[in-house]
Coordinates of C-alpha atoms in Angstrom, one line a residue:
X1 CA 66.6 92.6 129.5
X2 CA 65.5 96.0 129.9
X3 CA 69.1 97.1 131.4
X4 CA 70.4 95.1 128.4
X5 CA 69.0 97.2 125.8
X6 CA 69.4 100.6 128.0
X7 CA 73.1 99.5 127.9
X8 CA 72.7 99.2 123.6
X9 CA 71.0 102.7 123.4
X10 CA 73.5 104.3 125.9
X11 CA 76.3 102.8 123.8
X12 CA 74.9 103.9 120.4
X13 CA 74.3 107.5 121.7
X14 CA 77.8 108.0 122.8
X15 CA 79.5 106.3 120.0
X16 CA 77.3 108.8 117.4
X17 CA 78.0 111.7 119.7
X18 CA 82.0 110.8 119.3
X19 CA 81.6 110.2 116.1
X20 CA 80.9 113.6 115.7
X21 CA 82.7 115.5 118.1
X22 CA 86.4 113.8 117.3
X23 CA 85.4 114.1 113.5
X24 CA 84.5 117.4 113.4
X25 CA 87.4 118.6 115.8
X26 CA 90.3 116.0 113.7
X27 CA 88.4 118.0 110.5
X28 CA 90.1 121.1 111.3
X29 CA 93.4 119.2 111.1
X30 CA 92.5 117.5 107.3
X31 CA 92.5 114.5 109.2
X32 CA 90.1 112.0 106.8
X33 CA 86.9 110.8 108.4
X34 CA 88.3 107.3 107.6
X35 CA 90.9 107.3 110.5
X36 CA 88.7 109.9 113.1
X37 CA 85.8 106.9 112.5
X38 CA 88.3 103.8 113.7
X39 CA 89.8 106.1 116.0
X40 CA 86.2 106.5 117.9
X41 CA 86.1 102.7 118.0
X42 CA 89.7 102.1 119.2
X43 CA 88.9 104.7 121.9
X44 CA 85.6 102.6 123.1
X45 CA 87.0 99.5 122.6
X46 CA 90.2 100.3 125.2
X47 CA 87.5 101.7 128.2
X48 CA 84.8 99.2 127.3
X49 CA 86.7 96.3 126.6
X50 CA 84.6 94.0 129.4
X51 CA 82.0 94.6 127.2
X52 CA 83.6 94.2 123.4
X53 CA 80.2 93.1 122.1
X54 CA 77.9 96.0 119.4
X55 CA 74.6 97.0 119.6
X56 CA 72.5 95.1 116.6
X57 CA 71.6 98.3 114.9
X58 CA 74.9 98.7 115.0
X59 CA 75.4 95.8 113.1
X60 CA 72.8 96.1 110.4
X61 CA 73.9 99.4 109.4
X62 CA 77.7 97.6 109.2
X63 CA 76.1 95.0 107.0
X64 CA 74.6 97.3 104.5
X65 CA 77.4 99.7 104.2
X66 CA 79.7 98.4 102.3
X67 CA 76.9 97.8 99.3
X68 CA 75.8 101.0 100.2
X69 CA 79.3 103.0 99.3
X70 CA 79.7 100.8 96.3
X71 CA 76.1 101.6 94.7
X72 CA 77.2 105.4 95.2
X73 CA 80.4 104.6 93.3
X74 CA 78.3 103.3 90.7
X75 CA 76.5 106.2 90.6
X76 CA 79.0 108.0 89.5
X77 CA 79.4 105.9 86.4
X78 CA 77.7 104.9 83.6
X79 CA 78.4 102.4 80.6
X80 CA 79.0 105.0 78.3
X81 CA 81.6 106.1 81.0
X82 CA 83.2 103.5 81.3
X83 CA 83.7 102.3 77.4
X84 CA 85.3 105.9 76.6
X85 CA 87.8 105.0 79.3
X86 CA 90.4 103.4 77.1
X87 CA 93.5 106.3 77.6
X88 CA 93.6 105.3 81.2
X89 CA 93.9 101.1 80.2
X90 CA 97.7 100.9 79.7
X91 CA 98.7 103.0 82.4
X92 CA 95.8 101.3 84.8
X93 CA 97.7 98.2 83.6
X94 CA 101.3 99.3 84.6
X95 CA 99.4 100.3 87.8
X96 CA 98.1 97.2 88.5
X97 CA 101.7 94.9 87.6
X98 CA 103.8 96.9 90.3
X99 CA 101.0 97.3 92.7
X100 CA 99.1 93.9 93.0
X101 CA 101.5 91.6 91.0
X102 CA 104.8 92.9 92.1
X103 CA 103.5 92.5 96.0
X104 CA 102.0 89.4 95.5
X105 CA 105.2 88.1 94.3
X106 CA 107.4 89.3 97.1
X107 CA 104.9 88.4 99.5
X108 CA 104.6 84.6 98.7
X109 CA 108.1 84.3 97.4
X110 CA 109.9 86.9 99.8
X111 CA 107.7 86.1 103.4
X112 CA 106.8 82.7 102.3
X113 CA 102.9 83.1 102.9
X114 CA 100.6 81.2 101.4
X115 CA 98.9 82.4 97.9
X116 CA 95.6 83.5 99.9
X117 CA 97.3 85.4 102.2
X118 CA 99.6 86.9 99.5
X119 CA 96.8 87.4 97.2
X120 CA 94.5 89.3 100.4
X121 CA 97.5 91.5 101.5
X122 CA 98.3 92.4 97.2
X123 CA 94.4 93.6 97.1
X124 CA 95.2 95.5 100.4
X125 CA 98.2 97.2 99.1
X126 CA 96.7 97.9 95.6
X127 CA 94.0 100.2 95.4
X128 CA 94.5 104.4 96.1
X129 CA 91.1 105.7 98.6
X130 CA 89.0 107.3 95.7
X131 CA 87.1 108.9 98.9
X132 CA 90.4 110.9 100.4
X133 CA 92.7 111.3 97.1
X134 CA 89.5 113.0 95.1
X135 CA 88.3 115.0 98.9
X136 CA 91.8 116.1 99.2
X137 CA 92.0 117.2 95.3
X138 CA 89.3 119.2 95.8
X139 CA 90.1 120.9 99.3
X140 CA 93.8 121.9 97.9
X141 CA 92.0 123.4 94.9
X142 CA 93.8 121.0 92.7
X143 CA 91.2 119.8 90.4
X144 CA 91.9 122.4 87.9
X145 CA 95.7 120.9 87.4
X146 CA 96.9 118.6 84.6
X147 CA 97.4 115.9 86.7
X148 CA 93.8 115.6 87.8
X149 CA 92.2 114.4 85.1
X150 CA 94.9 111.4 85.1
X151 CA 94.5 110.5 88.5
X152 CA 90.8 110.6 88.7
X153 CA 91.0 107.9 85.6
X154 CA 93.1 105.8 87.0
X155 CA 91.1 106.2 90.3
X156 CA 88.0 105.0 88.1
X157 CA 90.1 102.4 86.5
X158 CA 91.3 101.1 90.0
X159 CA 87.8 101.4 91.2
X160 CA 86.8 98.6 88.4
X161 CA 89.2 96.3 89.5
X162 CA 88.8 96.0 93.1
X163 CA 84.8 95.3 92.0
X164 CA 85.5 92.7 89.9
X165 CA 88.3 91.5 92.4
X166 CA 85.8 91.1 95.6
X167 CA 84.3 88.5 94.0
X168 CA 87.1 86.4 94.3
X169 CA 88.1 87.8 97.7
X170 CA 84.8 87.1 99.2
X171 CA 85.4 83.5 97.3
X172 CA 88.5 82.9 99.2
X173 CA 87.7 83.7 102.1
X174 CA 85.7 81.2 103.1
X175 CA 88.9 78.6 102.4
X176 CA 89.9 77.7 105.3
X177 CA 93.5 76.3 104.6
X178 CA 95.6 76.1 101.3
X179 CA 94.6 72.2 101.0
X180 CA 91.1 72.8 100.5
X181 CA 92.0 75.2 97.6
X182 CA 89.0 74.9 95.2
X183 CA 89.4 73.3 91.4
X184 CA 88.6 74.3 88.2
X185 CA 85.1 73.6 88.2
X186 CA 84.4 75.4 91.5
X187 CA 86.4 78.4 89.5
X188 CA 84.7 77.7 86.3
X189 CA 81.0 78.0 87.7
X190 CA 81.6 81.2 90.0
X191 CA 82.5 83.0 86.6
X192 CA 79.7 81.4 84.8
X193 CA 77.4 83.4 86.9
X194 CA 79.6 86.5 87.4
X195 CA 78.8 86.5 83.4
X196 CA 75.6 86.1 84.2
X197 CA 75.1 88.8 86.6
X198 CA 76.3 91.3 84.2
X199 CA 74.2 90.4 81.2
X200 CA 70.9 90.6 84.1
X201 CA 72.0 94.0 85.1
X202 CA 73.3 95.1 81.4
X203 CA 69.4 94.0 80.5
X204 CA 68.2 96.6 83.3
X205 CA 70.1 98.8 82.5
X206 CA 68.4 98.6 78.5
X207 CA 64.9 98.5 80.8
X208 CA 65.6 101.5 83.2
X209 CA 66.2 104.0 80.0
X210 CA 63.0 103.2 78.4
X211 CA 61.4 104.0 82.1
X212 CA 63.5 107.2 82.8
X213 CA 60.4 109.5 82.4
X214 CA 58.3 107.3 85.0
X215 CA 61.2 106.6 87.2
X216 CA 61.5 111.1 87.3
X217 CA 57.7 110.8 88.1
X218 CA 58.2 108.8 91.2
X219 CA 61.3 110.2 92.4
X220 CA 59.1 113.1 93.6
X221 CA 57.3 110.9 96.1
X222 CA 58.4 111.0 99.9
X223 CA 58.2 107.5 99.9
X224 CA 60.7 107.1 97.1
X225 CA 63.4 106.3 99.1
X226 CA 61.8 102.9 100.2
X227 CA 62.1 101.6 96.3
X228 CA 66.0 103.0 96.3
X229 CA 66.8 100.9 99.3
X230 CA 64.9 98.0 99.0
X231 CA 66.1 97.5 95.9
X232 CA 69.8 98.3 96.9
X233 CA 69.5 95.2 99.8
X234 CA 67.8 93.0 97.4
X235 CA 69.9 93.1 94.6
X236 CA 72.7 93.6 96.9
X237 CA 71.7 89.4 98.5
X238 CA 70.4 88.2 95.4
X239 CA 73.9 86.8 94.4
X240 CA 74.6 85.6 97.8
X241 CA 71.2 83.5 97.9
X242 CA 72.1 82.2 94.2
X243 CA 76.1 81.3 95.7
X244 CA 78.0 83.9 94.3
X245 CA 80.1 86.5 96.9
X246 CA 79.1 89.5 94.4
X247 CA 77.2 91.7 96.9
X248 CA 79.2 94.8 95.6
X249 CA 79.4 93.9 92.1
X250 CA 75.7 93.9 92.0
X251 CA 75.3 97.2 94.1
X252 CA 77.8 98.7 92.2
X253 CA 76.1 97.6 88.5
X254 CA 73.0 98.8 90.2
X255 CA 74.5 102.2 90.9
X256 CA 75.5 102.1 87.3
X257 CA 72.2 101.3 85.9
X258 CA 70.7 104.2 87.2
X259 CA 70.0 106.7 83.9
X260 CA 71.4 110.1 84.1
X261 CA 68.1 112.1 84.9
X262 CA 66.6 113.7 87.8
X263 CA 66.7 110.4 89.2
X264 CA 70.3 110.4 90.0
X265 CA 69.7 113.4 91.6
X266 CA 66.9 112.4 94.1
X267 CA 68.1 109.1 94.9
X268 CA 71.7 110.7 96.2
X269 CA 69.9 113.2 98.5
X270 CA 67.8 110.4 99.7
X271 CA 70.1 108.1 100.6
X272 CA 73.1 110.0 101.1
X273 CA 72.4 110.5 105.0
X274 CA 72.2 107.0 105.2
X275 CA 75.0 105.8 103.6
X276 CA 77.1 108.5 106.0
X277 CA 75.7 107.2 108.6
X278 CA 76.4 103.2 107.6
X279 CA 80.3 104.2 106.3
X280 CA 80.6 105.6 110.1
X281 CA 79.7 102.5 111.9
X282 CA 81.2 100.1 109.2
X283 CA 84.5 102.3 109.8
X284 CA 83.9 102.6 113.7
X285 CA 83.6 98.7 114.3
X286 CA 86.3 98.1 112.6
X287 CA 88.3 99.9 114.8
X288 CA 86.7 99.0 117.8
X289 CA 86.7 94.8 117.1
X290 CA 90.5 94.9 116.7
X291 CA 92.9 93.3 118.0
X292 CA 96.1 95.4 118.8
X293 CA 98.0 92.7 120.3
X294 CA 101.7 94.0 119.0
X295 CA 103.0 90.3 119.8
X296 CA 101.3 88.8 116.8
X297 CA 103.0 91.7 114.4
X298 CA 105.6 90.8 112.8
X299 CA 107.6 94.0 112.1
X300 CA 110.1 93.8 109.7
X301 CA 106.8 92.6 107.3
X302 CA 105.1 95.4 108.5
X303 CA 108.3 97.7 107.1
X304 CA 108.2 96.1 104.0
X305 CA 104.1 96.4 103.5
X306 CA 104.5 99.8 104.4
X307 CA 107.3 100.8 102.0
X308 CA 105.4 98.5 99.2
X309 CA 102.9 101.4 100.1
X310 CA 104.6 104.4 98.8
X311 CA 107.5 102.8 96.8
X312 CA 105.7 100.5 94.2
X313 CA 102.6 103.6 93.7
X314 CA 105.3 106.2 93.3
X315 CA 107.0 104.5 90.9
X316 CA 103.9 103.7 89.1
X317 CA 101.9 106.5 89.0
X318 CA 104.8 108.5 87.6
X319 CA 105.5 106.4 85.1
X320 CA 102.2 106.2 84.1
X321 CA 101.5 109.7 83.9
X322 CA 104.7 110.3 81.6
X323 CA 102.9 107.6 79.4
X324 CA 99.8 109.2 79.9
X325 CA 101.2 112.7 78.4
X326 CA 101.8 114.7 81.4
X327 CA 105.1 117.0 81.7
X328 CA 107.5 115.5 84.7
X329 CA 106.9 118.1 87.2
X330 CA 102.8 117.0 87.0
X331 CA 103.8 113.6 86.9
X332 CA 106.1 113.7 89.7
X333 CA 102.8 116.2 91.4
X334 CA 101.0 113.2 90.7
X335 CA 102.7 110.8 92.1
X336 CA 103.1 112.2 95.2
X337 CA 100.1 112.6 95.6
X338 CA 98.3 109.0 94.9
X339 CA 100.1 107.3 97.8
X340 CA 97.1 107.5 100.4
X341 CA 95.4 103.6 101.0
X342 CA 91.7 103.8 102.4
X343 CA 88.3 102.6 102.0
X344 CA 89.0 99.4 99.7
X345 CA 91.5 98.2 101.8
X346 CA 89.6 98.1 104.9
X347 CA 86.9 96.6 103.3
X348 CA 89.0 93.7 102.2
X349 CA 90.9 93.9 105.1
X350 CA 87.4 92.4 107.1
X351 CA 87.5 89.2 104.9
X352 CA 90.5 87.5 106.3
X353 CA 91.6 87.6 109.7
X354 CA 94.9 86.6 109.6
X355 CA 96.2 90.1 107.6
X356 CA 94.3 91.8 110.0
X357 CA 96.9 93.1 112.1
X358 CA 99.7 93.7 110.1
X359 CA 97.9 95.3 107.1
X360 CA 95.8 97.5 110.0
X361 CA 98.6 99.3 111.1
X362 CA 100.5 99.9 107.8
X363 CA 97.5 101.1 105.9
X364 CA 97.2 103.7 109.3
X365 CA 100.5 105.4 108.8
X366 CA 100.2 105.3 105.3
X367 CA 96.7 107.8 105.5
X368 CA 98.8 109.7 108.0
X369 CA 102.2 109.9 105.8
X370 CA 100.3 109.7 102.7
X371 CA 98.0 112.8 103.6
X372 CA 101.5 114.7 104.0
X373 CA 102.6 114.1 101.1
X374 CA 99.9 114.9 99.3
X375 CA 99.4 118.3 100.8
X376 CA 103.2 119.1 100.3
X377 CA 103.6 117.1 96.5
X378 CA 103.5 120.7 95.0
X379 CA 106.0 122.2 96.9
X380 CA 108.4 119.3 96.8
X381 CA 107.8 118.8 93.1
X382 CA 108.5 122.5 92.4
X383 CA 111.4 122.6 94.7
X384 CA 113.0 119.5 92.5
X385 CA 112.5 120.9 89.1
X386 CA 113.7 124.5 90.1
X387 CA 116.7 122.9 91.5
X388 CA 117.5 121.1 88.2
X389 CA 116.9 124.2 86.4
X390 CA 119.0 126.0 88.3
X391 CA 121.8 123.3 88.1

């Protein structure tokens, strides 16, 4: 027993120590945190593989990171926010057709997989990483362009619809084969209460504004952050205990609840050590539970997902920005640089095991290709548009 749990500790101490060094060190390279994380895990999992099981705080803080992240992109919001976001709704629409619709289709149709397994790998291939596009707009000192703006709409308006597509994720993913597809009703009451849980937390949110001056009084106290996250976990399991999969909705609502005061403030230095922390592991299990078996990979699928990728969001993006009222050459900009797949995709990547593998790797080499792109979209756009000038 005691060697047991020396073996957990000894584990956890090198893993956070890796963590560190092999982020810190890929850092220099503007390699995202994301892929250094996974990397650490893939690294353990090859010279520990004997061993392949995690230590259990290893496994809370897995459990309560994925709330965790989406309470801090709520945060960010607000409903005000998000009710003045209607420039960004036909664009987000044209974003959504050719990047979840259009794979769907050729996934089902063109592979012949199943509609769960067409509908999990069009969520994969859908969203942009808000965490590496809006880092990487800040560390090319971008954020001043005309493009931005756009991008970090559409990133909010892309943000929206993975939330309120988990749901439904978390939903099929405990089918186990098309014939035990769920009806109407089944579909009838998870929405029932998804309405449900937004008129509870659109009433807290009408609660937590009348409090804002005692919620700034507490925030002072040391022992504020118990209140944060508590309540983050609770509300977080409430909809699990009540049968809804709407963990992150209701983290994310929560985040959104929040009033814009010095209670915003407090509660992201609080927490925001811990939700590092959490991201790390969730990011570093995932790499080290996976199974890189390249027999199982199909690769001319893999080809296609990956050029679904960049193709489909290319297209997309600058299209959308033309629409949006961008010049060409920021649109182009743009859309070279909105390519990058990250932290949504992984997390619905965990809910069905048989996209694993496939969608793993392609969402790898897009960071990688994606991250190139982005840091050279100026100079290629420029290089373009000079050329046709010249011509």
């Amino acid at each position: 027993m005691i060697h047991q749990v020396s073996y957990e500790f000894f584990f956890a101490g090198l893993s956070f120590l890796l963590l560190f060094a092999i982020g810190y060190t890929l850092k220099k390279f503007r390699f995202p945190y994301v892929l250094s994380f996974m990397l650490v895990g893939i690294l353990l999992s090859l010279i520990l593989a004997p061993q392949k099981d995690s230590p259990v705080m290893f496994k809370i803080l897995e459990h309560i990171a994925v709330p965790l992240l989406f309470f801090f992109i709520g945060l960010d919001y607000s409903f005000e926010k998000l009710r003045g976001a209607v420039k960004i709704f036909l664009p987000g629409i044209i974003d959504f057709i050719f990047n979840f619709i259009f794979p769907f289709l050729i996934i089902h149709f063109g592979f012949g997989l199943g509609f769960i397994d067409s509908f999990f790998l069009a969520s994969v291939i859908y969203p942009t990483s808000t965490a590496i596009t809006s880092k990487l707009l800040f560390d090319y000192k971008r954020l001043a362009n005309p493009e931005a703006e756009f991008l970090i709409n559409l990133l909010i308006f892309e943000d929206l619809v993975v939330i309120l597509l988990l749901p439904f994720l978390y939903f099929f993913s405990g089918i186990k084969t098309e014939d035990s597809f769920p009806d109407f009703q089944d579909y009838f009451l998870l929405i029932v209460k998804l309405i449900g849980i937004f008129l509870f937390f659109f009433i807290l949110y009408r609660i937590t504004k009348r409090l804002s001056d005692f919620l700034d009084r507490i925030s002072d106290e040391d022992i504020f952050i118990f209140l944060i996250f508590g309540a983050i976990i609770l509300f977080s399991e409430i909809p699990n205990i009540i049968g809804v999969p709407a963990s992150v909705l209701s983290a994310f609502l929560l985040g959104v609840v929040i009033p814009e005061t010095k209670t915003k403030n407090r509660i992201e230095l609080s927490i925001s050590p811990i939700r590092e922390l959490s991201i790390g592991v969730f990011f570093f299990l995932f790499g080290y539970k996976m199974d890189f078996t390249l027999e199982k990979i199909n690769l001319t699928q893999l080809v296609f997902i990956l050029a679904m990728t960049f193709v489909f969001k290319f297209a997309s993006t600058y299209l959308s920005g033309i629409i949006y009222g961008l010049r060409k050459i920021s649109a182009l900009r743009g859309a070279l640089s909105y390519c990058i797949r990250g932290e949504f995709s992984f997390v619905i990547l965990t809910l069905h095991e048989k996209i694993k593998g496939i969608s793993f790797f392609a969402l790898v080499v897009n960071i990688v290709l994606g991250t190139l792109l982005f840091a050279y979209a100026t100079k290629i756009a420029e290089f373009i548009f000079i050329r046709k000038q010249k011509s």
